[in-house]
CSV table of C-alpha atoms in Angstrom, one decimal:
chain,number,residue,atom,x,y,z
A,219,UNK,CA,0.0,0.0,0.0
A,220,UNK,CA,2.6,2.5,1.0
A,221,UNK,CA,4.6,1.6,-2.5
A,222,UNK,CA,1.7,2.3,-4.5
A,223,UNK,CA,1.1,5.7,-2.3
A,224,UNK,CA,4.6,6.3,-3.1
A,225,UNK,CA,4.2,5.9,-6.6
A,226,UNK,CA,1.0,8.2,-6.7
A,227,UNK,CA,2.9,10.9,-5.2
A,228,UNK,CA,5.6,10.6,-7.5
A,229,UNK,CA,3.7,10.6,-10.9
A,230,UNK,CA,1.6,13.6,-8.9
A,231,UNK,CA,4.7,15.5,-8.7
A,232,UNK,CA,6.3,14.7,-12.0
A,233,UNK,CA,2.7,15.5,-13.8
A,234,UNK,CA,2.9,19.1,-11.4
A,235,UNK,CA,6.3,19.7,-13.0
A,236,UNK,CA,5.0,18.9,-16.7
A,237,UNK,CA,2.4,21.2,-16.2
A,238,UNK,CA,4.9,24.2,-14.9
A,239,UNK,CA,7.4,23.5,-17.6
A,240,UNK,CA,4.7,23.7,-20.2
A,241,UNK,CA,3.3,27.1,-18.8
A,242,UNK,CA,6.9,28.6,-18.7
A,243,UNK,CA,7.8,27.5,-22.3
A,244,UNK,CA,3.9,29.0,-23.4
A,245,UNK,CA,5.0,32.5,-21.5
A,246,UNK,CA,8.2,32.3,-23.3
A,247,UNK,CA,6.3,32.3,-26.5
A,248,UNK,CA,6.1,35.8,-27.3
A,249,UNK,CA,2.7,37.2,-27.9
A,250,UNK,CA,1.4,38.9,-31.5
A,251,UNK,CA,2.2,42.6,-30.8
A,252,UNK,CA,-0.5,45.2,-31.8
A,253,UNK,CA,1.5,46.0,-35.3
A,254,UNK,CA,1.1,42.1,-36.6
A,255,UNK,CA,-2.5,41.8,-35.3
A,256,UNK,CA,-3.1,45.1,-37.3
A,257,UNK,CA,-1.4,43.0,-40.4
A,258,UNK,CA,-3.4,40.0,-40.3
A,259,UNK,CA,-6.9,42.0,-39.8
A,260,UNK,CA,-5.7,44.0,-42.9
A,261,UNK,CA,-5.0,40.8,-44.8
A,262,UNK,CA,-8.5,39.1,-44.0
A,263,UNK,CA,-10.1,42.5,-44.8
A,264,UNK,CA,-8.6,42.1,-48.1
A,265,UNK,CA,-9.5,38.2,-48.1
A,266,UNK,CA,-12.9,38.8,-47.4
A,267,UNK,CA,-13.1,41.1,-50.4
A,268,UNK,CA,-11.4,39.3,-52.9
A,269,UNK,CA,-13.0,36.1,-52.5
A,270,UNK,CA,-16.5,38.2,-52.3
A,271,UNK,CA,-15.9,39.6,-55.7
A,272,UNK,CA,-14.7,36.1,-57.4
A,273,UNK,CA,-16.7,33.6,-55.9
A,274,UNK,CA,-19.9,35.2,-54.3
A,275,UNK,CA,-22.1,35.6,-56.6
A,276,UNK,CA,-21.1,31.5,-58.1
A,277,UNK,CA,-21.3,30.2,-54.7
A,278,UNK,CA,-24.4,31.6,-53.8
A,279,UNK,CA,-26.1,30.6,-57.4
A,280,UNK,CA,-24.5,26.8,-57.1
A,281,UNK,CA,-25.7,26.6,-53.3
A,282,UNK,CA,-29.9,27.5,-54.5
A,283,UNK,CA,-29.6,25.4,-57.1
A,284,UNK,CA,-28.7,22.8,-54.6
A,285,UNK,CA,-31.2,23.5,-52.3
A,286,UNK,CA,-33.8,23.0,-54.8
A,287,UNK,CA,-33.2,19.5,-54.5
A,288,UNK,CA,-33.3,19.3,-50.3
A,289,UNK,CA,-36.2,19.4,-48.5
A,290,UNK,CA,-34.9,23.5,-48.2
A,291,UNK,CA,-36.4,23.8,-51.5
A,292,UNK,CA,-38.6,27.0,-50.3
A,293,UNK,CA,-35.6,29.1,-49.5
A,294,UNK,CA,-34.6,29.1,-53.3
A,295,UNK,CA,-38.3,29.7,-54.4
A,296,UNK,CA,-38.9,32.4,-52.3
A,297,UNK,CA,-35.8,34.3,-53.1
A,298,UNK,CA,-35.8,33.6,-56.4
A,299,UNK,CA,-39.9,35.2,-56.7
A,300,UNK,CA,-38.2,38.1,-55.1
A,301,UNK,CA,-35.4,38.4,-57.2
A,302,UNK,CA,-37.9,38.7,-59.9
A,303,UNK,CA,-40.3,41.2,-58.4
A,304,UNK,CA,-37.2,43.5,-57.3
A,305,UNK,CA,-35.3,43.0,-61.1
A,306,UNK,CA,-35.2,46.7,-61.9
A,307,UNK,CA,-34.1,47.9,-58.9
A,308,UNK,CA,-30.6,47.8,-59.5
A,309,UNK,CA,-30.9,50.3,-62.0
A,310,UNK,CA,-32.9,52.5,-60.1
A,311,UNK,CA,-30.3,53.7,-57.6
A,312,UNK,CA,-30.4,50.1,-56.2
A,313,UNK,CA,-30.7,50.4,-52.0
A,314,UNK,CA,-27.8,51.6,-50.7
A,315,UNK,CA,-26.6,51.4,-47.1
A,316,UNK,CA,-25.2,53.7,-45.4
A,317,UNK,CA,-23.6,51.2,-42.7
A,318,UNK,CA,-22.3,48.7,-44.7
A,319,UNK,CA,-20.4,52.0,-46.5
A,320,UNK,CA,-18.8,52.2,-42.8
A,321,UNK,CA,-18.0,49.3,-41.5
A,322,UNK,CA,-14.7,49.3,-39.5
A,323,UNK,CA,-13.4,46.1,-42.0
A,324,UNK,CA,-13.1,48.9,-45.0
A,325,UNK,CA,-10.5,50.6,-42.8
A,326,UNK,CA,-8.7,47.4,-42.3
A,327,UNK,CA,-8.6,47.2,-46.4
A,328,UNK,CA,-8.0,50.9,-47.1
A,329,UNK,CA,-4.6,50.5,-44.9
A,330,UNK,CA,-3.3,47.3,-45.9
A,331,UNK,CA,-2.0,49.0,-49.4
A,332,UNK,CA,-2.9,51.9,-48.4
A,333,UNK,CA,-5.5,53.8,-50.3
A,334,UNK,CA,-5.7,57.4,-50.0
A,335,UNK,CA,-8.1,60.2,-51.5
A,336,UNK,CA,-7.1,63.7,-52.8
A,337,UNK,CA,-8.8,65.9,-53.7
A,338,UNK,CA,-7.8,69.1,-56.0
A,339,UNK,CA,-11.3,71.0,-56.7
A,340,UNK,CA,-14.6,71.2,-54.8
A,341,UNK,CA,-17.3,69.6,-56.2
A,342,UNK,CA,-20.9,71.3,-55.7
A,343,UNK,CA,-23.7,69.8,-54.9
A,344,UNK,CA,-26.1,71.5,-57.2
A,345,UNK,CA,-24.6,69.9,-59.8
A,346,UNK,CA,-24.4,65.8,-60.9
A,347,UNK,CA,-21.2,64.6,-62.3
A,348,UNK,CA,-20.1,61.5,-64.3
A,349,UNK,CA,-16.1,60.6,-62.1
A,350,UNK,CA,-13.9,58.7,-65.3
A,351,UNK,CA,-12.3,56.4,-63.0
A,352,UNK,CA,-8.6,55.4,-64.9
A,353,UNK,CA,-6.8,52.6,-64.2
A,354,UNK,CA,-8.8,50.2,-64.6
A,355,UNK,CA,-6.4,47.8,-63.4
A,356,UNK,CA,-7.7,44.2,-62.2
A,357,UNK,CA,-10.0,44.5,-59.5
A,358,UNK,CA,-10.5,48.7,-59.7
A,359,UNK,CA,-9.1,48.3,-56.0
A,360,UNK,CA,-8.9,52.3,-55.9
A,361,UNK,CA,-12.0,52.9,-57.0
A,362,UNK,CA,-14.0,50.6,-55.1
A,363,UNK,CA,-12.1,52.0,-51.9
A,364,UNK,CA,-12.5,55.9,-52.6
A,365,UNK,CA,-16.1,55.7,-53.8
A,366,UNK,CA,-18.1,52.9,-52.6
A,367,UNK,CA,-16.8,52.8,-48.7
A,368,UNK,CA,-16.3,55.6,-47.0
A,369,UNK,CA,-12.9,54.7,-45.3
A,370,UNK,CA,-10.9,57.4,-47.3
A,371,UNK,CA,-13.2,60.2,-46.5
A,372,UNK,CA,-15.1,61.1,-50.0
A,373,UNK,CA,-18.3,62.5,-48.1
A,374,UNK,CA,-16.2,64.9,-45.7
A,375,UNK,CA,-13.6,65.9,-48.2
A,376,UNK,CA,-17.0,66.4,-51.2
A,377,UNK,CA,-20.0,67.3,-48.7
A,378,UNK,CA,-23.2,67.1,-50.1
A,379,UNK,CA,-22.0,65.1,-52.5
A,380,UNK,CA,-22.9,61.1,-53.0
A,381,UNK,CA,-20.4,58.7,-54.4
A,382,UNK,CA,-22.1,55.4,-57.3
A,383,UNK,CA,-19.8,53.0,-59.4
A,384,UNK,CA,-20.5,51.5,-62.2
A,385,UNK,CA,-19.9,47.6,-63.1
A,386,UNK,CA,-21.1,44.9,-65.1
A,387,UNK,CA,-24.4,44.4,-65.6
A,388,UNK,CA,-24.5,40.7,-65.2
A,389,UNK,CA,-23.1,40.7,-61.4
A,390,UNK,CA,-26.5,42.2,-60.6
A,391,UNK,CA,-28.3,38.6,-62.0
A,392,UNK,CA,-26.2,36.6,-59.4
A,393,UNK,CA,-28.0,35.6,-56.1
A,394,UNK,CA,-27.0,37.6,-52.9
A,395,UNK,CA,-24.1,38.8,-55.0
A,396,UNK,CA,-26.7,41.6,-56.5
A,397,UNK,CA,-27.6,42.3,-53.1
A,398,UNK,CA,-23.8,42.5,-51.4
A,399,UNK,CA,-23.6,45.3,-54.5
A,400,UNK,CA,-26.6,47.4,-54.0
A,401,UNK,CA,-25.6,47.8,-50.8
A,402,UNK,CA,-22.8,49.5,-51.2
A,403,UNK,CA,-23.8,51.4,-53.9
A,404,UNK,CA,-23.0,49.9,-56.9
A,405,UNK,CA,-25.3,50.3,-59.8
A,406,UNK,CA,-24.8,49.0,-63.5
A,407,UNK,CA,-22.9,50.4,-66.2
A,408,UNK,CA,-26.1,51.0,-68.5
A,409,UNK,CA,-27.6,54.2,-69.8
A,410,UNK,CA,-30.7,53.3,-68.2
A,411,UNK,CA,-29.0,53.0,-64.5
A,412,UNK,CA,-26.7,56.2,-64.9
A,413,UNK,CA,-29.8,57.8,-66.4
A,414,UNK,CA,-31.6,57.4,-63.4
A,415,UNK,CA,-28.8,58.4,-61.0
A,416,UNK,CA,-27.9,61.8,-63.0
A,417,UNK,CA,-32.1,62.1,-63.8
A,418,UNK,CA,-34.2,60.7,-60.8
A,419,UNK,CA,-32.1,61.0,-57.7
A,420,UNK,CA,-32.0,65.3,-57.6
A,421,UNK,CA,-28.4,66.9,-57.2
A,422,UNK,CA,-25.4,66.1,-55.4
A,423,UNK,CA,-24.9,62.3,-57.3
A,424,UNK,CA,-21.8,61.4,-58.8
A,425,UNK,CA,-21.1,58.1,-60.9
A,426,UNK,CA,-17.5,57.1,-61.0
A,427,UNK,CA,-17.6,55.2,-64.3
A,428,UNK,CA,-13.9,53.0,-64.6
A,429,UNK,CA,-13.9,53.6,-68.6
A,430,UNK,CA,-11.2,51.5,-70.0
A,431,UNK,CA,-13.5,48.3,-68.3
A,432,UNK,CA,-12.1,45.2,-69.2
A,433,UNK,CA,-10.2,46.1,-72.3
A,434,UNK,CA,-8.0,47.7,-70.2
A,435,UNK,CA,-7.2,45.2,-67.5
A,436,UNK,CA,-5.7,42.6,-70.4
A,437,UNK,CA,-2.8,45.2,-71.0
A,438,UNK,CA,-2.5,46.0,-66.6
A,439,UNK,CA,1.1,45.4,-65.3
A,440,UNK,CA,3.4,47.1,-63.2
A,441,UNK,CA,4.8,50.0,-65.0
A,442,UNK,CA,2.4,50.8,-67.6
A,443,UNK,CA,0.4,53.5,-67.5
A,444,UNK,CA,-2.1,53.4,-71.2
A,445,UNK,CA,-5.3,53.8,-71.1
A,446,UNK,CA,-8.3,52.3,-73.5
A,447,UNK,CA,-10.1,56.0,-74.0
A,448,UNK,CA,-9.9,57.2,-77.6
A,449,UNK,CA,-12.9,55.4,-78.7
A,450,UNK,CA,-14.8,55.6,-75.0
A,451,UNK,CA,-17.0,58.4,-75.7
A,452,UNK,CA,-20.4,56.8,-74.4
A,453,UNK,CA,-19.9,58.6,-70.8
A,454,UNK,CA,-19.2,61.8,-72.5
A,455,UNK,CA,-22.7,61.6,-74.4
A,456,UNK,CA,-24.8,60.4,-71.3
A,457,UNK,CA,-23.0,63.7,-69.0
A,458,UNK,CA,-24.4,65.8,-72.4
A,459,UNK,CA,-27.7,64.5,-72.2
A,460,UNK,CA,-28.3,64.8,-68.7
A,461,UNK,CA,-26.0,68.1,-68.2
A,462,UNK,CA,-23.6,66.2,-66.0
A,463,UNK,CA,-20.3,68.1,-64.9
A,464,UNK,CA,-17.2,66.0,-65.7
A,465,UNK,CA,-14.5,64.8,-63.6
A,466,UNK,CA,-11.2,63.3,-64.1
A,467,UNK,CA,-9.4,61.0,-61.6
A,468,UNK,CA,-6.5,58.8,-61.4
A,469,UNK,CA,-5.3,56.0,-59.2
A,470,UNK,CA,-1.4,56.2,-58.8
A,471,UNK,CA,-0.4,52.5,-58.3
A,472,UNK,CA,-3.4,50.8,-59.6
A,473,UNK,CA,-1.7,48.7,-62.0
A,474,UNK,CA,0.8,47.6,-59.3
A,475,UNK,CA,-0.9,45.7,-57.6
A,476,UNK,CA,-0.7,42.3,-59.5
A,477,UNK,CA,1.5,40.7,-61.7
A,478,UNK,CA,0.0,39.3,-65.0
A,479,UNK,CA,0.5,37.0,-68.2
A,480,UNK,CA,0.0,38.9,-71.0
A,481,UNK,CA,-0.2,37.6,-74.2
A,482,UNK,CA,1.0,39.4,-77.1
A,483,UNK,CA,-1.7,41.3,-79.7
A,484,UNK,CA,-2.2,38.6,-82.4
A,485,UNK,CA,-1.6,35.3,-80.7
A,486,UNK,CA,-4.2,32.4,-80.6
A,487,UNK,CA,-4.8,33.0,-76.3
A,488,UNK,CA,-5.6,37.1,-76.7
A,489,UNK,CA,-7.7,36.4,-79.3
A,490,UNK,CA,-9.3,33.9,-76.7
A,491,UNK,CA,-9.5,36.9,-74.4
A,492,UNK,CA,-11.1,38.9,-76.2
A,493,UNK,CA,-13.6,36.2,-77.6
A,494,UNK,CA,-14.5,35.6,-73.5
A,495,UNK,CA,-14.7,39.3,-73.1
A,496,UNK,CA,-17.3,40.0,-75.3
A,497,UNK,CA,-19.0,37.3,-74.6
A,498,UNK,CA,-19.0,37.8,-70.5
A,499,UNK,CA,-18.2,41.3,-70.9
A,500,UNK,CA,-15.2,40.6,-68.7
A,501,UNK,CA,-11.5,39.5,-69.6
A,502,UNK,CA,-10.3,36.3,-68.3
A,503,UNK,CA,-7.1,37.4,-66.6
A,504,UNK,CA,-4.5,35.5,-66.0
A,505,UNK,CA,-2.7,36.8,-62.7
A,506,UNK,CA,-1.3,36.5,-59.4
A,507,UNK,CA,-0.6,38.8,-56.7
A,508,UNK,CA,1.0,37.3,-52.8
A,509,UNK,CA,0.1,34.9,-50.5
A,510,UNK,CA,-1.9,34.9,-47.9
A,511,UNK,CA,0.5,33.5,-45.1
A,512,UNK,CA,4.0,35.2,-46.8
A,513,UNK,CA,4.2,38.3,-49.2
A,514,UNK,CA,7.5,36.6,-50.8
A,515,UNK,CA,4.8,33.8,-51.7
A,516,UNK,CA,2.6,33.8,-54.7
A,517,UNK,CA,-0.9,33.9,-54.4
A,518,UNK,CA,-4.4,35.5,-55.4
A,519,UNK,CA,-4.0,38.5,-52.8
A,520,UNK,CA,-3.0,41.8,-54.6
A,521,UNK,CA,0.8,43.4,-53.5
A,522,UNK,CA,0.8,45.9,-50.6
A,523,UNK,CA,1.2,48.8,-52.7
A,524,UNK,CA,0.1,52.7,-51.9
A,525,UNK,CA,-2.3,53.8,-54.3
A,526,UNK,CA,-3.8,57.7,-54.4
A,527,UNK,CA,-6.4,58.5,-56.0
A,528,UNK,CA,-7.0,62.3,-57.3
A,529,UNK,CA,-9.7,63.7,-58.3
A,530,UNK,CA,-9.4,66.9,-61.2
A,531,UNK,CA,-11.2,69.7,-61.7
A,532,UNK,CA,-15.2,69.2,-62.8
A,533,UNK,CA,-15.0,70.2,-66.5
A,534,UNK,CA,-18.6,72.1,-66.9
A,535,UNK,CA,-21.3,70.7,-69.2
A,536,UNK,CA,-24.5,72.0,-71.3
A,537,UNK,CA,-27.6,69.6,-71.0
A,538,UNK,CA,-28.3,68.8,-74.8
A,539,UNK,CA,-30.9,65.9,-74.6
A,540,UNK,CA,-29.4,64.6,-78.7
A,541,UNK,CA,-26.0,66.0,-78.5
A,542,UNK,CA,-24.1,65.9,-82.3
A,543,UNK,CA,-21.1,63.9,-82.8
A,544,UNK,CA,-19.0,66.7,-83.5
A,545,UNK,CA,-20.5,68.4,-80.1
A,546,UNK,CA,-19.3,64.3,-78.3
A,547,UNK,CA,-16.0,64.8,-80.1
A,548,UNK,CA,-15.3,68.3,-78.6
A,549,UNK,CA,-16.3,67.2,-74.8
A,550,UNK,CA,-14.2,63.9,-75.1
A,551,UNK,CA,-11.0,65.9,-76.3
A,552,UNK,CA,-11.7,68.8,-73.4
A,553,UNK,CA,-11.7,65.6,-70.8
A,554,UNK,CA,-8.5,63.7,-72.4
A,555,UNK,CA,-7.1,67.3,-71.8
A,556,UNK,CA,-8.4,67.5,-68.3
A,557,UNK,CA,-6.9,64.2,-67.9
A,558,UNK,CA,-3.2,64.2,-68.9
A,559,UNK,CA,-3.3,67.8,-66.9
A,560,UNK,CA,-4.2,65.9,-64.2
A,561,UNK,CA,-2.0,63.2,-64.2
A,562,UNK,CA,1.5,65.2,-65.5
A,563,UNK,CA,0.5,67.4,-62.6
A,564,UNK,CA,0.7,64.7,-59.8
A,565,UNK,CA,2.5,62.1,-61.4
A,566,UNK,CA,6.3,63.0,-59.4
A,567,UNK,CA,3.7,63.0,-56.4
A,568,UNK,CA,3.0,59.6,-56.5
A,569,UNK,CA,6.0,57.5,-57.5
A,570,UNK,CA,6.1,58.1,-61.4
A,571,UNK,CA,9.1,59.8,-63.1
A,572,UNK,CA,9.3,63.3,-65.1
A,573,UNK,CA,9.4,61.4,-68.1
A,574,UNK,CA,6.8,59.0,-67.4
A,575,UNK,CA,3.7,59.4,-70.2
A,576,UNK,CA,0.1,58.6,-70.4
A,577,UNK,CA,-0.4,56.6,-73.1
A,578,UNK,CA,-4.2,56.7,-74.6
A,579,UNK,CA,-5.1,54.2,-76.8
């Protein structure tokens, strides 16, 4: 009896030392300070966004078309009866929330590259204007950022004023994904939708438009700065018929942000892009960016590079509800003017040489 007391004791004290060594050797450990706890909320900020904006609106269709088959079968039904009765709201200023503009996470993704606004002019709010966005890039990272949350500050810096972008129409078809959109305040890029926006919603609106859209992204790599734009002239039309002021911006560091295969004009896979983009009115991209654990890593994550976004001076407008081509013509060259103002002005600024040009294509 006492040899098995003994023994008891002993694997008592042995387990009692165990458990000290192992809480001396987890103190030892040293804990994530505030500045890498900062960095990994800034990378799932980005995360979360990302995988939103690739596989959202697929998920969510593939998961309702599963559920048709479960005894869930209602959930699908009922959604998709409502998707039907609420089909033209997207492009009737869709329902945008204010909150969602502000949650804390778009801080987390503004300073993980980071994204700043500046702006050069005020912009009254008794007037609408139609913002060319330019890069394009691949994601329109800057422009998302700047105009659809308010992380960087567009409402204090342009009060009075309120901030829509433009994308494909065909996102606004997917499940949920429409409604993760409207939300924000996101709206198609269709006469009918900007119509409404610069027609319907009073004074004070402003549609950042991105107008090289996915022609542009297939030629987006670091260090090149052309733009798809000479033959864009749709957006200049729509601010004539609807007396729209327009405004120039750039994003510095757009195109930096991924790394990308591009194949050269002429070969058999860009003609393959440019089949799939007008087909799916997007370009099929093939890029990469970092990892998500390591930046030395490839991954899907774009780079951690600063972007700045300016904003011009509001070139002034007449409302002309069936504007000539000649009067298009003229308006198009005054904003390719405003334009390459803008960006030889601030280009030094933001990380571009002297001799660094605007190409416009």
């Amino acid at each position: 009896m006492k040899t098995i007391i003994a023994a008891c004791s002993q694997n008592l004290s042995g387990s009692r030392a165990s458990i000290q060594t192992a809480l001396r050797t987890l103190l030892a450990v040293p804990w994530p300070s505030q500045r890498d706890i900062r960095s990994a909320l800034q990378v799932l900020a980005v995360l979360q966004w990302v995988l939103s904006f690739l596989l959202l609106g697929t998920i969510s269709l593939l998961l309702l078309i599963y559920l048709l088959f479960t005894s869930l079968w209602l959930i699908p039904v009922l959604y998709l009866a409502w998707i039907i009765f609420d089909w033209d709201t997207p492009e009737k200023g869709g329902r945008r929330l204010s909150c969602l503009r502000r949650w804390t996470v778009w801080k987390h993704f503004r300073d993980y590259f980071p994204v700043k606004l500046v702006k050069t002019h005020d912009l009254s709010p008794s007037h609408n204007y139609i913002i060319g966005s330019h890069p394009h890039g691949i994601l329109c990272v800057g422009a998302f950022c700047n105009f659809i949350t308010g992380s960087t500050g567009f409402e204090e810096l342009f009060p009075g004023i309120r901030s829509f972008l433009t994308t494909l129409a065909g996102n606004f078809r997917l499940p949920l994904f429409r409604e993760y959109l409207m939300s924000g305040g996101l709206c198609p890029v269709t006469r009918r939708a900007i119509g409404y926006l610069l027609s319907q919603k009073g004074t004070g609106n402003a549609v950042a438009i991105v107008i090289g859209g996915a022609a542009e992204s297939l030629s987006c790599r670091p260090g090149v700065t052309t733009l798809i734009l000479k033959n864009r002239k749709g957006f200049v039309r729509m601010a004539l018929r609807h007396g729209a002021f327009l405004v120039p911006s750039f994003s510095f560091g757009e195109n930096d942000l991924f790394s990308q295969v591009v194949f050269e004009e002429g070969s058999w896979m860009r003609s393959i892009q440019r089949r799939l983009q007008k087909v799916m009115g997007f370009a099929p991209c093939l890029f990469y960016g970092r990892g998500l654990i390591s930046g030395q890593s490839r991954g899907f994550l774009p780079y951690a590079r600063p972007i700045t976004t300016v904003v011009g001076e509001p070139l002034a407008v007449p409302k002309v509800e069936n504007p000539s081509r000649e009067l298009v013509d003229r308006y198009h060259e005054l904003y390719v003017r405003a334009l390459l103002k803008l960006f030889n002005e601030n280009k030094t600024k933001y990380g571009l040489s002297e001799s660094e040009e605007l190409h416009i294509l």
